[in-house]
PDB file of C-alpha atoms and ligand atoms in Angstrom:
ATOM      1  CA  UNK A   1       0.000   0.000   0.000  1.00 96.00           C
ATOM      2  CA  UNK A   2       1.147   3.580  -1.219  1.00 97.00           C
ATOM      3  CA  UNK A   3       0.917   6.358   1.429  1.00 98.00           C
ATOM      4  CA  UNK A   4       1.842   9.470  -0.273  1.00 98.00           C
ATOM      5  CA  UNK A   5       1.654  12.477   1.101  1.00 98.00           C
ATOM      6  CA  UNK A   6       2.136  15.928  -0.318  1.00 98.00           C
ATOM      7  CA  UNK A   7       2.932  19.232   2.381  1.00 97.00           C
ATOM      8  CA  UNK A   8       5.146  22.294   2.911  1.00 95.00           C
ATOM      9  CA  UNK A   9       6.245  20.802   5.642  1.00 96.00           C
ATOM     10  CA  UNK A  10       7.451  17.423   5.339  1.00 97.00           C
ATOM     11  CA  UNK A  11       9.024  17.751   8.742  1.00 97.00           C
ATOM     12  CA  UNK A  12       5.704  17.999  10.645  1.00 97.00           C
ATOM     13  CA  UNK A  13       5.528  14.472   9.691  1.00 97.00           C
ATOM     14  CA  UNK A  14       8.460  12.992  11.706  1.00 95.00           C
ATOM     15  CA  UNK A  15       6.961  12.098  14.907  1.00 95.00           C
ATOM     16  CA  UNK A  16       4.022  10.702  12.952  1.00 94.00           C
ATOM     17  CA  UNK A  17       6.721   8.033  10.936  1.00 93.00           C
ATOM     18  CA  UNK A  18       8.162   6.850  14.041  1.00 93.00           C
ATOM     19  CA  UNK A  19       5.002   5.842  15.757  1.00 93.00           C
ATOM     20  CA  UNK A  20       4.636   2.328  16.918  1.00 93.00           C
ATOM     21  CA  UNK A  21       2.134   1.596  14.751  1.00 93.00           C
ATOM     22  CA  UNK A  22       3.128   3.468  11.633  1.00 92.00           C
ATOM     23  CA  UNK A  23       6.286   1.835  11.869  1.00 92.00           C
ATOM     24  CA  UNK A  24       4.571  -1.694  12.343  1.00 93.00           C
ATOM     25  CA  UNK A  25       2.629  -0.867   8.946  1.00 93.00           C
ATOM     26  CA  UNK A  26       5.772   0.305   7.459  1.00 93.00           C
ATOM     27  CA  UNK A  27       7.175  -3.065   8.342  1.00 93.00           C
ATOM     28  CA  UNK A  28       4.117  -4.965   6.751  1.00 93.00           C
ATOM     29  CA  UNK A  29       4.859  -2.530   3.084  1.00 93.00           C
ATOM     30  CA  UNK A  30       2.937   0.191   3.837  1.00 95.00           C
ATOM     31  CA  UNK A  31       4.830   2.788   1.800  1.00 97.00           C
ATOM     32  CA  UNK A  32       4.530   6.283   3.462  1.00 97.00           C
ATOM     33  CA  UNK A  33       6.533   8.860   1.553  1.00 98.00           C
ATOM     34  CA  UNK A  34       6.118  12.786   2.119  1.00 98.00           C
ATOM     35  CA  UNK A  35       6.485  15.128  -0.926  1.00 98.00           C
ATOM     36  CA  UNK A  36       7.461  18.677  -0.428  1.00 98.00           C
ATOM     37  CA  UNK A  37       5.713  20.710  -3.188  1.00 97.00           C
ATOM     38  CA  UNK A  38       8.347  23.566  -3.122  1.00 97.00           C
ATOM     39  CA  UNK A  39      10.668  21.117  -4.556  1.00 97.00           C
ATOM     40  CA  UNK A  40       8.459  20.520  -7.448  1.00 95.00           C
ATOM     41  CA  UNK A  41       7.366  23.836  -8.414  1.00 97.00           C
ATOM     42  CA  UNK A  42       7.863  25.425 -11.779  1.00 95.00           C
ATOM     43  CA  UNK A  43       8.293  28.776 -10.486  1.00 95.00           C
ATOM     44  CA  UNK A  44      11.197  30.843  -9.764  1.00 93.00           C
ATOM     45  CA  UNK A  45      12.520  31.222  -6.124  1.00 94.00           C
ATOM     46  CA  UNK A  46      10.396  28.511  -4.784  1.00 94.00           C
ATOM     47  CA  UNK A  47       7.462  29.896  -5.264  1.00 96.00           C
ATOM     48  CA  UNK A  48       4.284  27.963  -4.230  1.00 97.00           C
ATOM     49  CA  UNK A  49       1.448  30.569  -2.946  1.00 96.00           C
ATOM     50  CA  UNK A  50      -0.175  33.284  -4.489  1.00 95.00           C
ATOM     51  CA  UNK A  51      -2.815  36.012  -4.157  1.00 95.00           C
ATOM     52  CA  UNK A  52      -6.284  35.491  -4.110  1.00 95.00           C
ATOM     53  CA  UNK A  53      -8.151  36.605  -7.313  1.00 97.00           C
ATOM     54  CA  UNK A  54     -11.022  39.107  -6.471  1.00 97.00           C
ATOM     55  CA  UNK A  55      -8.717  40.075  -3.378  1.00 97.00           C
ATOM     56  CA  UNK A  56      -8.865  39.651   0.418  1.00 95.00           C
ATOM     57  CA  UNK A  57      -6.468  38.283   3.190  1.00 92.00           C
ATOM     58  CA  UNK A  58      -3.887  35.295   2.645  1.00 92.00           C
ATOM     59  CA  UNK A  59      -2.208  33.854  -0.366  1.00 94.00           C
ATOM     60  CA  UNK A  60      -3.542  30.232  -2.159  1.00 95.00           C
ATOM     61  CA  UNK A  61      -1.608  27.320  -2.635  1.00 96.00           C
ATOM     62  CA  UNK A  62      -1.200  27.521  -6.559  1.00 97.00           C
ATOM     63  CA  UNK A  63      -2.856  24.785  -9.038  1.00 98.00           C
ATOM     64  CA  UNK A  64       0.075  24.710 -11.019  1.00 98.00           C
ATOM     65  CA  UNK A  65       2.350  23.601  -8.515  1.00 98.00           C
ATOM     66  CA  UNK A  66      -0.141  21.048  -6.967  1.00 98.00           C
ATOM     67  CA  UNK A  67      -0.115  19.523 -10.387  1.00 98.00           C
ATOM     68  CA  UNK A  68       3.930  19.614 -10.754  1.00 98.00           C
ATOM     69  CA  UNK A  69       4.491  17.734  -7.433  1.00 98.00           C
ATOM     70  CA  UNK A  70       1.936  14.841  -8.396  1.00 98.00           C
ATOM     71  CA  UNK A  71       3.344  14.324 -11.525  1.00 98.00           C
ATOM     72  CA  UNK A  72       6.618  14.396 -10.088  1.00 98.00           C
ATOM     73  CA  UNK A  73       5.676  11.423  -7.534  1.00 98.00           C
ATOM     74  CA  UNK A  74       3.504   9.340 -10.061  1.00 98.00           C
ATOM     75  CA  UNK A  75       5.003   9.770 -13.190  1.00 98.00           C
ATOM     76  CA  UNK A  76       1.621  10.608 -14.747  1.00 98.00           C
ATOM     77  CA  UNK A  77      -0.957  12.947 -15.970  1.00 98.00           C
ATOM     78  CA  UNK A  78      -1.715  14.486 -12.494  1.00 98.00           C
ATOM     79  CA  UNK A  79      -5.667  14.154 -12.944  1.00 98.00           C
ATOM     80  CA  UNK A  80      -5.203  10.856 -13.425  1.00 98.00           C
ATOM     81  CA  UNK A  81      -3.755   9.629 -10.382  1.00 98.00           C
ATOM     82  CA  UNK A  82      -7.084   9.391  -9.341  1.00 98.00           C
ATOM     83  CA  UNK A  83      -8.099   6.755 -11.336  1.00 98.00           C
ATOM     84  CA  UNK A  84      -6.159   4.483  -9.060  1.00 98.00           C
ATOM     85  CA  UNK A  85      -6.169   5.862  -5.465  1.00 98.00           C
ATOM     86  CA  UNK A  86      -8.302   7.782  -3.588  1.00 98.00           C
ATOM     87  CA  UNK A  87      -6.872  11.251  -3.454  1.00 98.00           C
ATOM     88  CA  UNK A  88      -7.954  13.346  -0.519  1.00 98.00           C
ATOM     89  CA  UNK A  89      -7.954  17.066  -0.353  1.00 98.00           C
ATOM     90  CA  UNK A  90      -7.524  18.147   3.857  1.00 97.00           C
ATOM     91  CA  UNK A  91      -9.720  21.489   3.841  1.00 96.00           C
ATOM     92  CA  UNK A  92     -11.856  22.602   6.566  1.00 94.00           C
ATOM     93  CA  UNK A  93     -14.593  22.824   3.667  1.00 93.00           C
ATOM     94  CA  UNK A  94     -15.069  19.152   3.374  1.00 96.00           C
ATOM     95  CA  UNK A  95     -16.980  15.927   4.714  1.00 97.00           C
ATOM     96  CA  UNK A  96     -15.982  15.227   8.333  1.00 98.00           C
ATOM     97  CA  UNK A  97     -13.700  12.657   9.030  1.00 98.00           C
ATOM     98  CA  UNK A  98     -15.155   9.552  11.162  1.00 97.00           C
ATOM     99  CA  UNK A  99     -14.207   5.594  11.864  1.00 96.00           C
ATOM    100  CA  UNK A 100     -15.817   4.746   8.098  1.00 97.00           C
ATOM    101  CA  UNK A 101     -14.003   7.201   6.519  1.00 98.00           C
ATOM    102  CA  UNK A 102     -11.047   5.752   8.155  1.00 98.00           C
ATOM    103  CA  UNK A 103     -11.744   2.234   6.923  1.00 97.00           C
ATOM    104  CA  UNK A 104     -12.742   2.857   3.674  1.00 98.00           C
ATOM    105  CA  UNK A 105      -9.347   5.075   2.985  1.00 98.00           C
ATOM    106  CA  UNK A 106      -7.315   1.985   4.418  1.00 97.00           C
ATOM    107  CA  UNK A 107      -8.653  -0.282   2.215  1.00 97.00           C
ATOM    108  CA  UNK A 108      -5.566   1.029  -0.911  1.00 97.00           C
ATOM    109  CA  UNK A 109      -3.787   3.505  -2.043  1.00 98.00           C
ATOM    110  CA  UNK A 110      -3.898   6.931  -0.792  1.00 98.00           C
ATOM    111  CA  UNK A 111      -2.521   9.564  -1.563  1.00 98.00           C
ATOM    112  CA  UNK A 112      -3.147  13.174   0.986  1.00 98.00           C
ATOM    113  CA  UNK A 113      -2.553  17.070  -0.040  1.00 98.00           C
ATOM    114  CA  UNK A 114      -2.235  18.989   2.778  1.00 97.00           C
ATOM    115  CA  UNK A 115      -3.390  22.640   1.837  1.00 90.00           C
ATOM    116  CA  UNK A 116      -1.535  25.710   4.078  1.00 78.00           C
ATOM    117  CA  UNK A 117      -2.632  29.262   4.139  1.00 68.00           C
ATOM    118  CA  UNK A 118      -6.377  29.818   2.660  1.00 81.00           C
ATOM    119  CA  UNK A 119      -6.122  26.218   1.032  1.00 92.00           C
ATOM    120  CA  UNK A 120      -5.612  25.025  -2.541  1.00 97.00           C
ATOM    121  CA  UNK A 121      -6.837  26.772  -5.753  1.00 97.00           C
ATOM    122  CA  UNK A 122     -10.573  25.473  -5.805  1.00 97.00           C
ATOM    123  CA  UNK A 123      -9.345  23.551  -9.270  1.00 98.00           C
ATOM    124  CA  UNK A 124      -7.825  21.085  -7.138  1.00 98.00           C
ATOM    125  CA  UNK A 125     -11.385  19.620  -7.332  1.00 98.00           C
ATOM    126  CA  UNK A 126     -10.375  18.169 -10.844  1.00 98.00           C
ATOM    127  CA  UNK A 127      -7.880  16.203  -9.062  1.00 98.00           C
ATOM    128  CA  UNK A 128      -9.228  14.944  -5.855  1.00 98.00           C
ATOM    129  CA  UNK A 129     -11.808  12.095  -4.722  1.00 98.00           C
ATOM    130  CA  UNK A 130     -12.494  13.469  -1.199  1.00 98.00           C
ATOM    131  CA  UNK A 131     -12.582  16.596   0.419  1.00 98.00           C
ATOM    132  CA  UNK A 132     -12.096  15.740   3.794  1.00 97.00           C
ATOM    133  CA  UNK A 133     -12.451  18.214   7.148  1.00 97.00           C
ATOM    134  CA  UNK A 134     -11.425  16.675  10.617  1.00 97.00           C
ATOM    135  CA  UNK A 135     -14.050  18.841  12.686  1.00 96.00           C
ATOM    136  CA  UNK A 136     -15.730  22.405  12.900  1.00 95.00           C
ATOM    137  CA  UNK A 137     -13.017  24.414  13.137  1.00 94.00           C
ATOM    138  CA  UNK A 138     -10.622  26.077  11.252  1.00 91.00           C
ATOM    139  CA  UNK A 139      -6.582  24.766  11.626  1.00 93.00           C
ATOM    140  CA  UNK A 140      -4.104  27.635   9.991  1.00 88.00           C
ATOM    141  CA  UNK A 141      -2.905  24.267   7.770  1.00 89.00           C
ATOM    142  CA  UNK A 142      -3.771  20.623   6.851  1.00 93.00           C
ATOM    143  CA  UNK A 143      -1.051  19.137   8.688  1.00 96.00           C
ATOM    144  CA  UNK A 144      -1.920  18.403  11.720  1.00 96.00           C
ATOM    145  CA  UNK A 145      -5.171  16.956  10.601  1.00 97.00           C
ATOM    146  CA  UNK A 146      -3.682  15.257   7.791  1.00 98.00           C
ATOM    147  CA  UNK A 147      -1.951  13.197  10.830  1.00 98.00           C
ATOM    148  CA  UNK A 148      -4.969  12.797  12.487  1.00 97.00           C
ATOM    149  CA  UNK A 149      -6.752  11.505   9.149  1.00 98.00           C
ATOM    150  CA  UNK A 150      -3.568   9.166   9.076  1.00 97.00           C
ATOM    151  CA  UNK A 151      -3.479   7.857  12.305  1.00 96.00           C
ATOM    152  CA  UNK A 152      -6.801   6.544  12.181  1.00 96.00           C
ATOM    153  CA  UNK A 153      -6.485   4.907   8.716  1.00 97.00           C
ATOM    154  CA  UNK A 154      -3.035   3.001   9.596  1.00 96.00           C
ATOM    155  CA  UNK A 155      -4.593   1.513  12.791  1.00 94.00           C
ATOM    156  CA  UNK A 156      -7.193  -0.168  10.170  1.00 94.00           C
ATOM    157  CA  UNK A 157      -4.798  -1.974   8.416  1.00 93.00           C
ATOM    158  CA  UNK A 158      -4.532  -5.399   9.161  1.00 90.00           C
ATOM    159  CA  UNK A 159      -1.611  -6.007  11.544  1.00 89.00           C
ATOM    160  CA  UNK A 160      -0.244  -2.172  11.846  1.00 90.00           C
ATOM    161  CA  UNK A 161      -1.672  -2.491  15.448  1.00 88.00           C
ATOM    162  CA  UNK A 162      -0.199  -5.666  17.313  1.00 81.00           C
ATOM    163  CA  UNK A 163      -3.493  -6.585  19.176  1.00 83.00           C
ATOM    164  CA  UNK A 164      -6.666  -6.860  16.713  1.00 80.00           C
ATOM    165  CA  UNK A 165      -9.227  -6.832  19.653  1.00 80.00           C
ATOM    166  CA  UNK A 166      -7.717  -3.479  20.100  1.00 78.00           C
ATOM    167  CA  UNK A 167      -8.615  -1.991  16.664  1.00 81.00           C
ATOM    168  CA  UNK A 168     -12.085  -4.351  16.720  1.00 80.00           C
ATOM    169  CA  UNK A 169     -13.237  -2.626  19.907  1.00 74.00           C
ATOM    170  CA  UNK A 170     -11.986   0.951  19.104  1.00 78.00           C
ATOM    171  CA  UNK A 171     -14.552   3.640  20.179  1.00 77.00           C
ATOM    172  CA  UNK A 172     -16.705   3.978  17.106  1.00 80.00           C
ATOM    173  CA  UNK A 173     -16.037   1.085  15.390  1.00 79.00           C
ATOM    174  CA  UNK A 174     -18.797  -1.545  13.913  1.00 83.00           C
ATOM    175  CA  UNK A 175     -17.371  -3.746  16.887  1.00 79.00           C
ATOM    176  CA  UNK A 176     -18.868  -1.167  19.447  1.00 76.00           C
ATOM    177  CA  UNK A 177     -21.832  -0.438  17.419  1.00 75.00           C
ATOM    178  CA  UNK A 178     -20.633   2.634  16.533  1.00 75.00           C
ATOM    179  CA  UNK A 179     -20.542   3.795  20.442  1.00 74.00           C
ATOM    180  CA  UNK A 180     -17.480   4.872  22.668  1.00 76.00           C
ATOM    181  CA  UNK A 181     -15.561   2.591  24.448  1.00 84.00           C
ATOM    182  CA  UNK A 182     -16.176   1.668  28.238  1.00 91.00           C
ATOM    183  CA  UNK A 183     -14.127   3.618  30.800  1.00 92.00           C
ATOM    184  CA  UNK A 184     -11.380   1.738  32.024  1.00 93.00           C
ATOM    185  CA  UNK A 185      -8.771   1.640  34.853  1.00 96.00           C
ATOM    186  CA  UNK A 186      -5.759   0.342  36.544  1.00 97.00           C
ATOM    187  CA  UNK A 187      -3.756   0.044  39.729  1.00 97.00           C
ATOM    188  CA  UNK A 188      -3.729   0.987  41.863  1.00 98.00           C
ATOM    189  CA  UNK A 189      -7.196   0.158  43.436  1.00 98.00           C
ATOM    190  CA  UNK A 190      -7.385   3.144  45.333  1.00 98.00           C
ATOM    191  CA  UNK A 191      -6.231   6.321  45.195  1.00 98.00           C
ATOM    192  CA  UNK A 192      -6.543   9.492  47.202  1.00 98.00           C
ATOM    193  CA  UNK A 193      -9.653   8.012  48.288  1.00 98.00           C
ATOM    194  CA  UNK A 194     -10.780   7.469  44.443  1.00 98.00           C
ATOM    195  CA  UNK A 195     -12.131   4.163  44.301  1.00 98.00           C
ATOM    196  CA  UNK A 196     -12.110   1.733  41.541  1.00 98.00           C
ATOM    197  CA  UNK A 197     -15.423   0.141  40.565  1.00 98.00           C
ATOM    198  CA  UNK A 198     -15.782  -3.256  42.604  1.00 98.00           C
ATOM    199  CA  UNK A 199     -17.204  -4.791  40.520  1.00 98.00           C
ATOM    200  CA  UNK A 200     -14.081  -4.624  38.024  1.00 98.00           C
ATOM    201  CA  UNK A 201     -12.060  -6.648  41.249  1.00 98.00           C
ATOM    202  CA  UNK A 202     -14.652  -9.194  41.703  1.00 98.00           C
ATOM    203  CA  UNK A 203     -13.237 -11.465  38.941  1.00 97.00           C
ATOM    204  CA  UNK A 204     -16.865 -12.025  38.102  1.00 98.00           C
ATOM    205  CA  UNK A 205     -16.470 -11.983  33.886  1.00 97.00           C
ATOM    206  CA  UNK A 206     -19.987 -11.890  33.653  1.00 97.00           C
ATOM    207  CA  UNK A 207     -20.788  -9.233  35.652  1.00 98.00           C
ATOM    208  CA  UNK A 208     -17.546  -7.698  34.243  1.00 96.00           C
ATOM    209  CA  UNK A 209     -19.038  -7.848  30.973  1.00 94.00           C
ATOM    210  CA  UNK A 210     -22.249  -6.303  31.892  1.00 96.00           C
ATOM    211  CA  UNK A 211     -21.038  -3.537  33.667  1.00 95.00           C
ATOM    212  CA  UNK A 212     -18.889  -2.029  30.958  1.00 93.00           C
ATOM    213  CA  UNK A 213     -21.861  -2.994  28.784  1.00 91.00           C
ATOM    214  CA  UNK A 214     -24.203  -0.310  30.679  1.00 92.00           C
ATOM    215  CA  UNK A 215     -21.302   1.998  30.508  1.00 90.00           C
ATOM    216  CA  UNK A 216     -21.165   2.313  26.448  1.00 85.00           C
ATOM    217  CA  UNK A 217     -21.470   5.029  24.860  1.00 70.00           C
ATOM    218  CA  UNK A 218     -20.799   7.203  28.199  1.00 61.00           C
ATOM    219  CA  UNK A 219     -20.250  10.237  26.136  1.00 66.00           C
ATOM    220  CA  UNK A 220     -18.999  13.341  28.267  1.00 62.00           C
ATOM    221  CA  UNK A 221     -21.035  15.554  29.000  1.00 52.00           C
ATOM    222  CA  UNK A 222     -20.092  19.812  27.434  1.00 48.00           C
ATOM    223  CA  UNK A 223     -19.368  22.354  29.572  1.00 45.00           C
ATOM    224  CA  UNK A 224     -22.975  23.691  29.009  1.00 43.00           C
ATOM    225  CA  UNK A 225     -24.012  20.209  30.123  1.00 36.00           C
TER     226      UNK A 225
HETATM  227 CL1  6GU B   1      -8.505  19.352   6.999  1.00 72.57          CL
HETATM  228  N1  6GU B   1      -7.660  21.802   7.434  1.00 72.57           N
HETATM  229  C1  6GU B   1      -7.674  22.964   8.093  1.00 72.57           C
HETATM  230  N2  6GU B   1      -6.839  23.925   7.712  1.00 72.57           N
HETATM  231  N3  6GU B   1      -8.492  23.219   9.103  1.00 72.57           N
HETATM  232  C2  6GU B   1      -9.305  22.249   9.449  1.00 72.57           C
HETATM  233  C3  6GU B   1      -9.340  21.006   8.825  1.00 72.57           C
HETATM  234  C4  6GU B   1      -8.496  20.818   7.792  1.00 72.57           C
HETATM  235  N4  6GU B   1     -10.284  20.255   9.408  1.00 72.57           N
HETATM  236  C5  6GU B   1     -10.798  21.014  10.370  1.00 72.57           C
HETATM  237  N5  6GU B   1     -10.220  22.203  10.401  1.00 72.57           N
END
């Protein structure tokens, strides 16, 4: 499986490669290469942004040099390199990123563009499948959600994370129905007079099992409750 993705900042992307679980995918030929458009620009002085046409605040990360750095990587007519991978645009604009999303995009190749300033010329839509958004709010570039987006698709690839009951019972996953996770603790039993349930000591499975059944789906309550 291809992982390609395509940023300003390549860099931001370290700690991201040398998780545990990325690196367990990478390990199992998941291929995750970052591509630095201002290496592939056409433009003098490594130019990559530009004004907005009509005006107002920011510069636009140019179509031009979107298009230079994918046919750089694949070696092909940049609007086709959908035809073979989805190809997902990170903008605060687009469909919100949840668990399904996340399996569906680890299912083959993908390839990311992380936009920066006020995002891509809109003609990136000629080269995209997905416009994705990580939440309702606006991030001054894609990536820190493009790491997010990754994050969740690697731990749906078979064997990136060591346990599978992990992955199977991941908050939001078909596994859970679709609800959080149960709330969970360790030792020790008490603390600072905080208790742990008993009934997670009893070493009564059953009643184990019912308990963090009930407790599903706990979702926290917002601060305007
Ligand atoms: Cl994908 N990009 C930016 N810049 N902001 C965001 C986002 C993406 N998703 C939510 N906010």
């Amino acid at each position: 499986m291809r992982l390609d993705v395509f940023t300003l900042f390549p860099d931001a992307f370290a700690w991201f490669a040398q998780q545990v679980h990325v690196a367990r995918a990478a390990e199992l030929g998941v291929d995750l290469r970052l591509w630095d458009y201002r290496s592939f620009t056409p433009l003098r002085h490594g130019q990559v942004d530009d004004a907005p046409y009509g005006g107002g605040a920011g510069m636009v990360l140019r179509i031009d040099v979107v298009c230079a750095a994918l046919e750089a990587a694949f070696r092909c007519d940049p609007a086709r390199v959908a035809d073979t991978r989805r190809v997902v645009e990170l903008t605060p604009r687009g469909r919100q990123f949840d668990d399904a999303l996340a399996r569906e995009l680890a299912a083959g190749d993908l390839c990311v563009l992380c936009g920066r300033y006020e995002g891509i010329d809109e003609r990136v839509s000629q080269l995209v499948t997905d416009r994705v958004s990580i939440g309702p709010y606006v991030l001054a570039g894609g990536e820190i959600a493009a790491q997010v987006l990754l994050d969740a698709v690697v731990r749906k690839i078979d064997g990136a994370v060591s346990n599978p009951d992990s992955v199977a019972g991941d908050s939001f996953s078909p596994g859970l129905g679709g609800s959080l996770e149960y709330p969970q603790y360790t030792r020790p039993a008490e603390f600072r007079g905080w208790a742990v349930p008993a009934v997670l000591l009893s070493g009564d499975h059953a009643a184990v099992e019912r308990w963090r059944r009930e407790r599903l789906d706990g979702r926290e309550r917002s601060g305007q409750g």
